[in-house]
PDB file of C-alpha atoms in Angstrom:
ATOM      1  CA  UNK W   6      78.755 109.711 124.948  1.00 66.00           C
ATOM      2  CA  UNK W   7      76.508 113.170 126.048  1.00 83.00           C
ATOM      3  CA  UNK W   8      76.457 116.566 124.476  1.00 89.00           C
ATOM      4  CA  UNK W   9      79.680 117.482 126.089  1.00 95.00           C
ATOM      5  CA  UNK W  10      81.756 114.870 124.539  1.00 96.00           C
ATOM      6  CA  UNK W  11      80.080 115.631 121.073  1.00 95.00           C
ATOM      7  CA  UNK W  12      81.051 119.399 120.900  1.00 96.00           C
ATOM      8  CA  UNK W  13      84.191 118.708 121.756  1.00 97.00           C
ATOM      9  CA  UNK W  14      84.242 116.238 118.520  1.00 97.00           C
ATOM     10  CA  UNK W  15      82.800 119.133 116.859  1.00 96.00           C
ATOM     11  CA  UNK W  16      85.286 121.661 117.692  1.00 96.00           C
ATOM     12  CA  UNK W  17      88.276 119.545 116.977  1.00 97.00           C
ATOM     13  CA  UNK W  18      86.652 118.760 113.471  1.00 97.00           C
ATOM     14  CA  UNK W  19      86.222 122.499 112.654  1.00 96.00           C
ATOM     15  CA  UNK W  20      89.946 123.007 113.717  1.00 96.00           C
ATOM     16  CA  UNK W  21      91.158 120.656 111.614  1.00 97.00           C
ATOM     17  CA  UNK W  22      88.886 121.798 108.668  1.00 96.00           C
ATOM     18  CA  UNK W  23      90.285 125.072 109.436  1.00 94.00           C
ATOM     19  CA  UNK W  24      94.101 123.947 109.291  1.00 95.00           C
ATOM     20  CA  UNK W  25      93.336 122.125 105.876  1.00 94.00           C
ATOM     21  CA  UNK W  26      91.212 124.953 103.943  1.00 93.00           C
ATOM     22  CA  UNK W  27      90.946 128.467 106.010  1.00 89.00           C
ATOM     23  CA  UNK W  28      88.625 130.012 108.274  1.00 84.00           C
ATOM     24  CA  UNK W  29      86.791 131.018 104.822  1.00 76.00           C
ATOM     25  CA  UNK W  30      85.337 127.220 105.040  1.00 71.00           C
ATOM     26  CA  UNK W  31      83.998 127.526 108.970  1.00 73.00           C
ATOM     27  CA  UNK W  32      80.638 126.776 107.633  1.00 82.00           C
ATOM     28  CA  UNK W  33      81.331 123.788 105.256  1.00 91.00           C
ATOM     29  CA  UNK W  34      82.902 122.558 108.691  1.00 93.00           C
ATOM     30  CA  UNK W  35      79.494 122.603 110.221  1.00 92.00           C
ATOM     31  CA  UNK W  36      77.893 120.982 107.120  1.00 94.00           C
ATOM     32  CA  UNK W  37      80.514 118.062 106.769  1.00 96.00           C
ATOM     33  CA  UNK W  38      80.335 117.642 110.348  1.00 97.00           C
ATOM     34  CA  UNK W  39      76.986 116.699 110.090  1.00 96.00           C
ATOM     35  CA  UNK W  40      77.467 114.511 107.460  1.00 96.00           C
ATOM     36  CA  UNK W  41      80.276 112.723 109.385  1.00 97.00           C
ATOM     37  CA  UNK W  42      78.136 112.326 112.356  1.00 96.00           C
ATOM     38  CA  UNK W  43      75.364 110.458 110.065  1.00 96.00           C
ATOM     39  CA  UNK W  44      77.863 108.575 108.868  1.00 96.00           C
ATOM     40  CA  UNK W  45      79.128 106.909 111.640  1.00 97.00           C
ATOM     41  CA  UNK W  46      75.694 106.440 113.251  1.00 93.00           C
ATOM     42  CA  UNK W  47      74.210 104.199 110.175  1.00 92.00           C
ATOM     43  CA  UNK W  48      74.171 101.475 110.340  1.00 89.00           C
ATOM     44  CA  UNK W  49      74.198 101.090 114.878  1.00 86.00           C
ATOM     45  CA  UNK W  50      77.584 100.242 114.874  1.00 94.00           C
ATOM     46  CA  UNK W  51      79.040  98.499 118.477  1.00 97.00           C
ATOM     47  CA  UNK W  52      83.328  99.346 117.521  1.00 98.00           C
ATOM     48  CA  UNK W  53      83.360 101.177 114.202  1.00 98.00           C
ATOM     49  CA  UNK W  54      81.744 104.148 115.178  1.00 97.00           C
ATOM     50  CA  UNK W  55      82.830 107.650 116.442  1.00 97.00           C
ATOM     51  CA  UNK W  56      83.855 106.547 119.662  1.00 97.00           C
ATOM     52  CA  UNK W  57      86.634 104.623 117.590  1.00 98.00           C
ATOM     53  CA  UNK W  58      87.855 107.735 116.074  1.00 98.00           C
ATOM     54  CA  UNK W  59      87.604 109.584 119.019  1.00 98.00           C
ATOM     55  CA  UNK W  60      89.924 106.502 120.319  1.00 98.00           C
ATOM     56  CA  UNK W  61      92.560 106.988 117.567  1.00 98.00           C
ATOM     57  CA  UNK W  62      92.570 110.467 117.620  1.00 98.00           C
ATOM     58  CA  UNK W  63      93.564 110.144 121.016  1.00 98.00           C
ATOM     59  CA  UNK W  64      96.636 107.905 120.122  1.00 98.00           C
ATOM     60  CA  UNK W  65      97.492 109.874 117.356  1.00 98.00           C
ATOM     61  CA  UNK W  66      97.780 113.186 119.772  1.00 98.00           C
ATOM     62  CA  UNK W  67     100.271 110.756 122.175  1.00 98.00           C
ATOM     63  CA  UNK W  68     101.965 110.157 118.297  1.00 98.00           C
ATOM     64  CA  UNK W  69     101.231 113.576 116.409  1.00 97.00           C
ATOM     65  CA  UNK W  70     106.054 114.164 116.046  1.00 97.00           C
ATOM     66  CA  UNK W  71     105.576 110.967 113.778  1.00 97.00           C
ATOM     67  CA  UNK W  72     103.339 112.365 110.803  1.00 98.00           C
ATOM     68  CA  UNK W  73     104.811 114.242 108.129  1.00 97.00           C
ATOM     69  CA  UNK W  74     101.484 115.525 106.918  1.00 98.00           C
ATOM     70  CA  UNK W  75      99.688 115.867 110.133  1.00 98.00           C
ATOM     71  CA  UNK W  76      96.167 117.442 108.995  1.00 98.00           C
ATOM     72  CA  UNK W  77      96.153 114.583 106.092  1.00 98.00           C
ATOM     73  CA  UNK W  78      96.932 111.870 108.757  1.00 98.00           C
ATOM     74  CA  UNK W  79      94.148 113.199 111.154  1.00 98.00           C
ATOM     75  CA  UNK W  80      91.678 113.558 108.367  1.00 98.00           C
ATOM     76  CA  UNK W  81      92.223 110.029 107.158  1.00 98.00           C
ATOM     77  CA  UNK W  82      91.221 108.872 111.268  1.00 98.00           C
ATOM     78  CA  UNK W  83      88.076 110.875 111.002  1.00 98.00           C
ATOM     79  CA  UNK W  84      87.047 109.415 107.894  1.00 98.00           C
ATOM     80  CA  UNK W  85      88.651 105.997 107.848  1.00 98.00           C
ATOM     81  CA  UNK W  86      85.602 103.896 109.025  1.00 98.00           C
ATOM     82  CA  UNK W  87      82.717 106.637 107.549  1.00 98.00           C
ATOM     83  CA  UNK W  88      81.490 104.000 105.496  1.00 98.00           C
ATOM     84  CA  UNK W  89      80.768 100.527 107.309  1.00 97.00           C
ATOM     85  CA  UNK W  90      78.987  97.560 106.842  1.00 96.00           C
ATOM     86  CA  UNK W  91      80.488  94.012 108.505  1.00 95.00           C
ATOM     87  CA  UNK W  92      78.789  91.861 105.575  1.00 93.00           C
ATOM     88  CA  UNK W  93      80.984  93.708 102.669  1.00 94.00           C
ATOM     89  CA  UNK W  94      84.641  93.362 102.365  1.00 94.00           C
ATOM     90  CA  UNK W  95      85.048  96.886 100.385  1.00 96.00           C
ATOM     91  CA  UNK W  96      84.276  99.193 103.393  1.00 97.00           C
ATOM     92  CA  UNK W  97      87.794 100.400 102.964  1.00 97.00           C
ATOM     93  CA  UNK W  98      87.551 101.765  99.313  1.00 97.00           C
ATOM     94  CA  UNK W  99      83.564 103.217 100.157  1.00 98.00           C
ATOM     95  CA  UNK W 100      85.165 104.557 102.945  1.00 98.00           C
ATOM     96  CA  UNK W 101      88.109 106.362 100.836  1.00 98.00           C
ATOM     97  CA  UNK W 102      85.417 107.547  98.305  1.00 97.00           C
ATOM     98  CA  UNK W 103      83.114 108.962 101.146  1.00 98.00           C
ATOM     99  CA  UNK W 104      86.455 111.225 102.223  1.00 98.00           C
ATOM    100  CA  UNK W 105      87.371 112.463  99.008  1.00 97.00           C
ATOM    101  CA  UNK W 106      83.488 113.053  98.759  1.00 96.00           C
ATOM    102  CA  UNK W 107      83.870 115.665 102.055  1.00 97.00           C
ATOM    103  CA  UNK W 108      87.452 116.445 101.069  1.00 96.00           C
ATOM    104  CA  UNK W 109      85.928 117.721  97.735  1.00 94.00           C
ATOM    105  CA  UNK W 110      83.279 120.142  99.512  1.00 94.00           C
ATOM    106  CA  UNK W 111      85.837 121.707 101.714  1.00 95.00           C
ATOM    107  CA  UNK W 112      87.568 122.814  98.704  1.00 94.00           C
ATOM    108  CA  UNK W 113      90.658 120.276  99.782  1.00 95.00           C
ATOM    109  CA  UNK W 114      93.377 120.249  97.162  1.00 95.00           C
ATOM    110  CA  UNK W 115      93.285 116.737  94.195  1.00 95.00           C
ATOM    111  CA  UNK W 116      96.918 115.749  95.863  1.00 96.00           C
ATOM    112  CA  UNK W 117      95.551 116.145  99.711  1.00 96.00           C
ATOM    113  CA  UNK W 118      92.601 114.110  98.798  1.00 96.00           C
ATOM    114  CA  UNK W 119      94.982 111.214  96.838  1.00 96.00           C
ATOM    115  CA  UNK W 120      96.824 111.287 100.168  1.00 96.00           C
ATOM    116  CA  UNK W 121      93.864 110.625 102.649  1.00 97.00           C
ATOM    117  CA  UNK W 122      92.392 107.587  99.838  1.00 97.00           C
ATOM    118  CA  UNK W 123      95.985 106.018 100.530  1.00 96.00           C
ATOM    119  CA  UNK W 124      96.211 106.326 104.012  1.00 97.00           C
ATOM    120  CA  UNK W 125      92.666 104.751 104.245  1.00 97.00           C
ATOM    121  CA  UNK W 126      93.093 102.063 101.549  1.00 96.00           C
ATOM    122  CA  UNK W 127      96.163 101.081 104.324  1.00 96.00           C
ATOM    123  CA  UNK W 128      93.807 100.148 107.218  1.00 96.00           C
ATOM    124  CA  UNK W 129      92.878  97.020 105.310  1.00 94.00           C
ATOM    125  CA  UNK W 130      95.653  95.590 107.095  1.00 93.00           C
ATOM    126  CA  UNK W 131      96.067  93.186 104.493  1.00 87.00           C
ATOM    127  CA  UNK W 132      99.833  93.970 103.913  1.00 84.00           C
ATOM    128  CA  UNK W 133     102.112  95.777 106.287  1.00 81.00           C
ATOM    129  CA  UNK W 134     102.330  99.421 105.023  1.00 81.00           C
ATOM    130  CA  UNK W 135     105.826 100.852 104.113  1.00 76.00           C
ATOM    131  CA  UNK W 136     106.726 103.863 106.448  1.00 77.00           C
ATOM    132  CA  UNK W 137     105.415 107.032 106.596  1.00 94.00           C
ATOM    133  CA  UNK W 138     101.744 108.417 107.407  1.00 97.00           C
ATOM    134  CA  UNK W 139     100.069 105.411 105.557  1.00 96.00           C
ATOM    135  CA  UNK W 140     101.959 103.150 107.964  1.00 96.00           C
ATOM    136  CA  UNK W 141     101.209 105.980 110.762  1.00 97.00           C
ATOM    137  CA  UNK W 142      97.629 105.787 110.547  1.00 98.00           C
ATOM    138  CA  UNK W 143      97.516 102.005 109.729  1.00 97.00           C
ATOM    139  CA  UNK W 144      98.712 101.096 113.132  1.00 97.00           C
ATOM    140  CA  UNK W 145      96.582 103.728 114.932  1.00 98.00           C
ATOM    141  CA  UNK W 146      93.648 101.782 113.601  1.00 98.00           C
ATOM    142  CA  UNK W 147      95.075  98.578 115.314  1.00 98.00           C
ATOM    143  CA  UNK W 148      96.420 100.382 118.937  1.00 98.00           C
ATOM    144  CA  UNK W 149      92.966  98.594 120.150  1.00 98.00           C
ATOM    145  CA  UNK W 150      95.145  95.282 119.821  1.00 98.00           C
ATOM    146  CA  UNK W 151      97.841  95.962 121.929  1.00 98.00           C
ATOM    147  CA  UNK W 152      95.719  97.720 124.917  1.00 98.00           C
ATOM    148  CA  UNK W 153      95.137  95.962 128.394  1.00 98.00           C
ATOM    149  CA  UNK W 154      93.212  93.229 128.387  1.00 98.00           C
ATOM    150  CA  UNK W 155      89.977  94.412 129.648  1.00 98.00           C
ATOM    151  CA  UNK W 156      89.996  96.814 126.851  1.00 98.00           C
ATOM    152  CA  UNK W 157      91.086  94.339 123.874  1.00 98.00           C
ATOM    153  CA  UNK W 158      88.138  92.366 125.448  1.00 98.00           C
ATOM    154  CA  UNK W 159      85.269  94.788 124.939  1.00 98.00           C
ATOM    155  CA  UNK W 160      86.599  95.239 121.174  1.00 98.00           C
ATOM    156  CA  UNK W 161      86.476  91.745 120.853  1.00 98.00           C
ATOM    157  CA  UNK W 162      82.867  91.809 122.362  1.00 98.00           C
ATOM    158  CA  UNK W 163      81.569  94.396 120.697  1.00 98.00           C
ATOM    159  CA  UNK W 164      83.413  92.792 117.317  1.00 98.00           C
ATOM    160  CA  UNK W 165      80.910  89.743 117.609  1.00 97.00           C
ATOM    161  CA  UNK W 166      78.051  92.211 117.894  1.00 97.00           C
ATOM    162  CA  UNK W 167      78.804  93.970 114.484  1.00 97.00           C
ATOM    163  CA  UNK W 168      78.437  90.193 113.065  1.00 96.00           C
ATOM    164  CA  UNK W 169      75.466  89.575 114.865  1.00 96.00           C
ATOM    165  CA  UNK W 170      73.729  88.171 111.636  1.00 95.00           C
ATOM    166  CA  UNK W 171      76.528  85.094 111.752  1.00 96.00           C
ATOM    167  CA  UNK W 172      76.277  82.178 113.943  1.00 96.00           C
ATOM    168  CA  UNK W 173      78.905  81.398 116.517  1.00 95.00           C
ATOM    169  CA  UNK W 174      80.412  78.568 114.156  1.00 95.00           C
ATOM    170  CA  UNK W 175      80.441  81.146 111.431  1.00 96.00           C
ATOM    171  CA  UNK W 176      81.754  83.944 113.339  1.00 96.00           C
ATOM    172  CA  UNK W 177      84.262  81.744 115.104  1.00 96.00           C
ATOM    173  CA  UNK W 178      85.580  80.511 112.238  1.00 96.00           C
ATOM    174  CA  UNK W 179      86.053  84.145 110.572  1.00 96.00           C
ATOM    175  CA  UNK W 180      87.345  85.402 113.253  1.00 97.00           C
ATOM    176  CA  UNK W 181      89.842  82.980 114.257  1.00 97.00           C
ATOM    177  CA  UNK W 182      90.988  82.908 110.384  1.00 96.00           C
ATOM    178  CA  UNK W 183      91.295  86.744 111.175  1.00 95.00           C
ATOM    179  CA  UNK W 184      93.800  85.990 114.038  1.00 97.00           C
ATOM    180  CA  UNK W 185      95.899  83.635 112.369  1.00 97.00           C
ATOM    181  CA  UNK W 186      96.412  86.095 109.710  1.00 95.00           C
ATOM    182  CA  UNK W 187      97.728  88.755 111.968  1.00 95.00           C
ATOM    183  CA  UNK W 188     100.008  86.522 113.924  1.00 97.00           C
ATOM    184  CA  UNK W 189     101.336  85.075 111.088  1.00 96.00           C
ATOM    185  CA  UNK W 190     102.804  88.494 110.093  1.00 94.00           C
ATOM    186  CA  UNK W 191     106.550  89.036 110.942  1.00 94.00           C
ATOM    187  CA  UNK W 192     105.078  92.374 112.488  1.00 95.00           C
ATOM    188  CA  UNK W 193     101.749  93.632 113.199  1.00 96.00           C
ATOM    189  CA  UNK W 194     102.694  97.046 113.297  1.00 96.00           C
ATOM    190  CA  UNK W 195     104.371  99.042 110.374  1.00 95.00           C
ATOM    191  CA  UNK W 196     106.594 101.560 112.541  1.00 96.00           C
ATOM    192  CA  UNK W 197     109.074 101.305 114.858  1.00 96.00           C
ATOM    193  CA  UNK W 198     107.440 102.958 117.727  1.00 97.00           C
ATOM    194  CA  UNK W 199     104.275 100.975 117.254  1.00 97.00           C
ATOM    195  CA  UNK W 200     106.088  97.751 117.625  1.00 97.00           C
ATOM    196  CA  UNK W 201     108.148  98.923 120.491  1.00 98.00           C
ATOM    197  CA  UNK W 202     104.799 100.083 122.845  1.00 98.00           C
ATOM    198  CA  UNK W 203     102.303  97.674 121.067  1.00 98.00           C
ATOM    199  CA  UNK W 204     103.179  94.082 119.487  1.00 98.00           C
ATOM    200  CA  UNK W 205     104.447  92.650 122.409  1.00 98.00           C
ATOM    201  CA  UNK W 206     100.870  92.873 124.058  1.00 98.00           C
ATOM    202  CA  UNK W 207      98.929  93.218 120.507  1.00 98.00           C
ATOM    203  CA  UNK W 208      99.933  89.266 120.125  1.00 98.00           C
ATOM    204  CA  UNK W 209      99.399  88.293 123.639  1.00 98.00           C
ATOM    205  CA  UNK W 210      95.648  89.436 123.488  1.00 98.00           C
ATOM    206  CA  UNK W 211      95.585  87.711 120.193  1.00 98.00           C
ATOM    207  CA  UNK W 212      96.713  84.145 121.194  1.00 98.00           C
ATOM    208  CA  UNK W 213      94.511  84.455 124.187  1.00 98.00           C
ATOM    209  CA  UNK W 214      91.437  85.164 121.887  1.00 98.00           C
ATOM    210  CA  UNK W 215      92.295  82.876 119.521  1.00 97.00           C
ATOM    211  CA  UNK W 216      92.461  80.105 121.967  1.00 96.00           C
ATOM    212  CA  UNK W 217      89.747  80.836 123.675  1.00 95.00           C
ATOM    213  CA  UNK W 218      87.767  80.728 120.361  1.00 94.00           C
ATOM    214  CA  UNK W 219      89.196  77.350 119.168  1.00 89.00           C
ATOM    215  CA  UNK W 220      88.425  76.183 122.657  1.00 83.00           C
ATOM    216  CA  UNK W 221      85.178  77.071 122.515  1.00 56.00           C
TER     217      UNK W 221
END
């Protein structure tokens, strides 16, 4: 992504720090921004990075009538995957303390930055979300699933890169465990809307992965 694409990143970031805390905090904007942007960039990251966020920022525009709290819901996107590392299983929580962390130097209220930790804590996907903006930004995360299949296939691609350190047995073996988890769900997405335009196609890619990684 060039210059062009990064500003624009920028400027949405300092509207949105603007909505949560006043034009009085344009230059913590710039600051945290900064800090985001480091963020994302360390370790190299191949899905989890800001192109992801850009991603489901994008979805959440198409879903923005579905949030209650809409600057909390957009905040938790920006900062949902800030803290990453594939070998640890506790991204999500470093993650939720690395928001309240920014949160806290915007000057973001205790109850706004309870909100976000929640809504983050919810894209560990490991049990369906009840409804509302946790739910909302839980199946955001996931859209990637249900996209066409060229797309689902460069996630899953770039997926194996992130494990690079784990052998194809390994990763395999994770991965497919992974998939069998999801499709075992009674739904993969939390909200109604997000099953309608998503699951159908979410499990499709799925069960062609997964086969094609037992096959293999």
């Amino acid at each position: 992504m060039g210059a062009a694409w990064l500003q624009e990143m920028h400027d949405r970031w300092t509207a949105l720090c603007v909505a949560m805390v006043g034009e009085s905090h344009a230059g913590d904007a710039e600051l945290t921004f900064g800090m985001v942007v480091s963020l994302y960039g360390t370790p190299v990251r191949w899905y989890h990075n800001l192109e992801h966020i850009a991603a489901c920022l994008a979805v959440f525009d198409g879903v923005r009538m579905l949030a209650e709290d809409r600057e909390a819901v957009e905040f938790a996107l920006w900062m949902h995957d800030a803290v990453f590392n594939a070998a640890r299983p506790d991204n999500e929580a470093r993650s939720a303390d690395a928001a309240g962390m920014i949160a806290a130097l915007l000057g973001c209220a205790p109850d706004f930055v309870e909100k976000v930790r929640g809504f983050i804590t919810a894209t560990r996907h490991d049990v369906l979300p009840e409804e509302g903006d946790a739910a909302l930004v839980a199946d955001i995360d996931l859209a990637i699933l249900g996209a066409e299949w060229g797309e689902y296939e460069a996630y899953a691609r770039a997926i194996r890169a992130e494990f690079s350190f784990a052998g194809d047995e390994l990763f395999n073996a994770g991965r497919a465990a992974f998939l069998e988890r999801m499709l075992a769900k009674r739904a993969i997405y939390a909200t109604p809307w997000f099953r309608k335009e998503y699951e159908r196609r979410a499990r499709e890619n799925m069960e062609r992965e997964l086969e094609g990684l037992l096959g293999g």
